[in-house]
Amino acid sequence: MSDIKILGIESSCDETAAAVVVNGREVLSNEISTQIPIHTLYGGVVPEIASRKHVERITQVVDLALKQAGTTADELDAVAVTYGPGLVGPLLVGVSFAKAFAYANDLPFIGINHISGHISANYIEDKDLKPPFLCLVVSGGHTHLVRVIDYGRYEVLGRTVDDAAGEAFDKVARAIGLGYPGGPKIEKAAKDGDPDSIEFPRAKVADHPYDFSFSGLKSAVLNYLNHQRMAGVTVNTNNVAASFQKAVVGALTDHAEMAIDQFGMDKFAIAGGVASNGALRASIEALCQRKGVKFYRPAPILCTDNGAMIAAAGYFEFENGVRSGLNLNAEPSLAL
Ligand code: KG4
Ligand code: ZN
C-alpha cells in the first residue's frame, strides 16, 4: 500500500495552522501561527480581527508547512480543511484557501469537522490506537463525551448545555484578573492555591446524565468574588483558581467514570485545548488506572488547535472514500 500524504488546514478560531501528515499518523510538519497576543488586548477572540489575520497569514503558513515537510503540492494526495464548527469568517478563510489550493493543484478536497479533528489527534500520538474507544473532547467551544465507533464515526453521549469547559476557564480567568487565554493562566495560578479552600458546585443536568453544565459554576465563582469584595476581604486568586479547576476536573472525571462503567470499553481518550490541563490529565489517568482502562492523551501541542489533527482526520475520511465538492461552505454550527 502506498503512503497517503495529506495537507491539513485549520483556521476556525485564533490559530492559523497547516500541517502535512502521512497515513494519518506520521507528522512531517505542523505549523501554527497563533493570534493569542493580538486578542489578549481585548480579553477574548475578536472574530473580525481573527478573519483578517488568517487572510494575512494563511499562504505563508501553508508554504512553511510544505517546506518543513520537504514536500511540494504535486506530492500530496489530498487537502483537508476544517469547515465547522467555529467562527464563520475565520472558517471561510481556510475553506476558500483550501478549495483554491486543491483546484489549482488538481487534488481531492475534504471538509473536516473540527471536533473530529480534535479526536483524531489521538491517532497521531498513539500509532496503535484503533476504534472503538470513548473520548472526552474539551475545548474553548465544545465539551463532548463521545463514543468513537469507527474512524470518523461517532455517537455523542453528552454535551454541554451552556458554556464549554474552556469557555468557563476563560470567563473565570477574566473575572479574577488573569486575562486571556484563561486555561493556562488558571492552571498556573492553581499550582499555588488550595483546591479545597472553596467549595464550588459540580452541576448535573436533570434526566441527561452525560450532559455538562458550567454556567452555574461560573456564576458561583462570580458570586463568591462579589461577596468577598463587598465584605472587604482580599480575594486569594490562587485559591479561587485551584478550587474552580478542581470543580471542573471533578465534573469531567465523574462523567468519564459513568461512561466507562456503562459502556465497558477498555480505551479512554481526551482531546481539545483543555485536555492539555495537567490536573485533568492526572485525574483521568488515575480514573483509568482504577478501572483498568488504557488512557490516551495527545501531547499538549496536539490538544490545542493545529493542522496535524485535521490532516489525520482527513486521512481516515480519504480512506473511507469521502470527497467534498468545491461548493462546500463554512458551517459555524456544524454538529459532530
Ligand atoms: O481546542 P482549542 O485550542 O480551541 C477550540 O477549539 O476552542 O481550545 C482552546 C481552549 C481555551 O478556552 C483555553 O483557555 C483552553 O482551551 N485551554 C486550557 C489549557 N490550555 C488551553 N484550559 C485549561 N488548562 C489549560 N492548560
Ligand atoms: Zn479546537
PDB file of N, CA and C in Angstrom, residues 20 83 115 230 267 298 301 335:
ATOM      1  N   VAL A  20       1.478  18.714   7.316  1.00  0.00           N
ATOM      2  CA  VAL A  20       1.499  17.594   6.371  1.00  0.00           C
ATOM      3  C   VAL A  20       1.666  16.320   7.196  1.00  0.00           C
ATOM      4  N   TYR A  83     -14.222  22.838   8.178  1.00  0.00           N
ATOM      5  CA  TYR A  83     -15.304  23.684   7.635  1.00  0.00           C
ATOM      6  C   TYR A  83     -16.370  23.979   8.698  1.00  0.00           C
ATOM      7  N   ILE A 115     -14.266  19.026  15.556  1.00  0.00           N
ATOM      8  CA  ILE A 115     -14.276  18.138  16.744  1.00  0.00           C
ATOM      9  C   ILE A 115     -13.710  16.766  16.381  1.00  0.00           C
ATOM     10  N   MET A 230     -17.498  42.754  48.666  1.00  0.00           N
ATOM     11  CA  MET A 230     -18.431  43.570  49.462  1.00  0.00           C
ATOM     12  C   MET A 230     -18.059  43.516  50.942  1.00  0.00           C
ATOM     13  N   LYS A 267     -10.665   1.518  26.371  1.00  0.00           N
ATOM     14  CA  LYS A 267      -9.800   2.642  25.986  1.00  0.00           C
ATOM     15  C   LYS A 267     -10.540   3.955  26.220  1.00  0.00           C
ATOM     16  N   PRO A 298      -3.241  13.252  23.758  1.00  0.00           N
ATOM     17  CA  PRO A 298      -2.260  13.843  22.836  1.00  0.00           C
ATOM     18  C   PRO A 298      -1.301  14.771  23.578  1.00  0.00           C
ATOM     19  N   ILE A 301       0.647  20.203  22.488  1.00  0.00           N
ATOM     20  CA  ILE A 301       0.642  20.940  21.211  1.00  0.00           C
ATOM     21  C   ILE A 301      -0.376  20.358  20.221  1.00  0.00           C
ATOM     22  N   ALA A 335     -22.584  20.057  13.549  1.00  0.00           N
ATOM     23  CA  ALA A 335     -22.606  19.098  14.677  1.00  0.00           C
ATOM     24  C   ALA A 335     -21.692  17.930  14.363  1.00  0.00           C
TER      25      ALA A 335
END
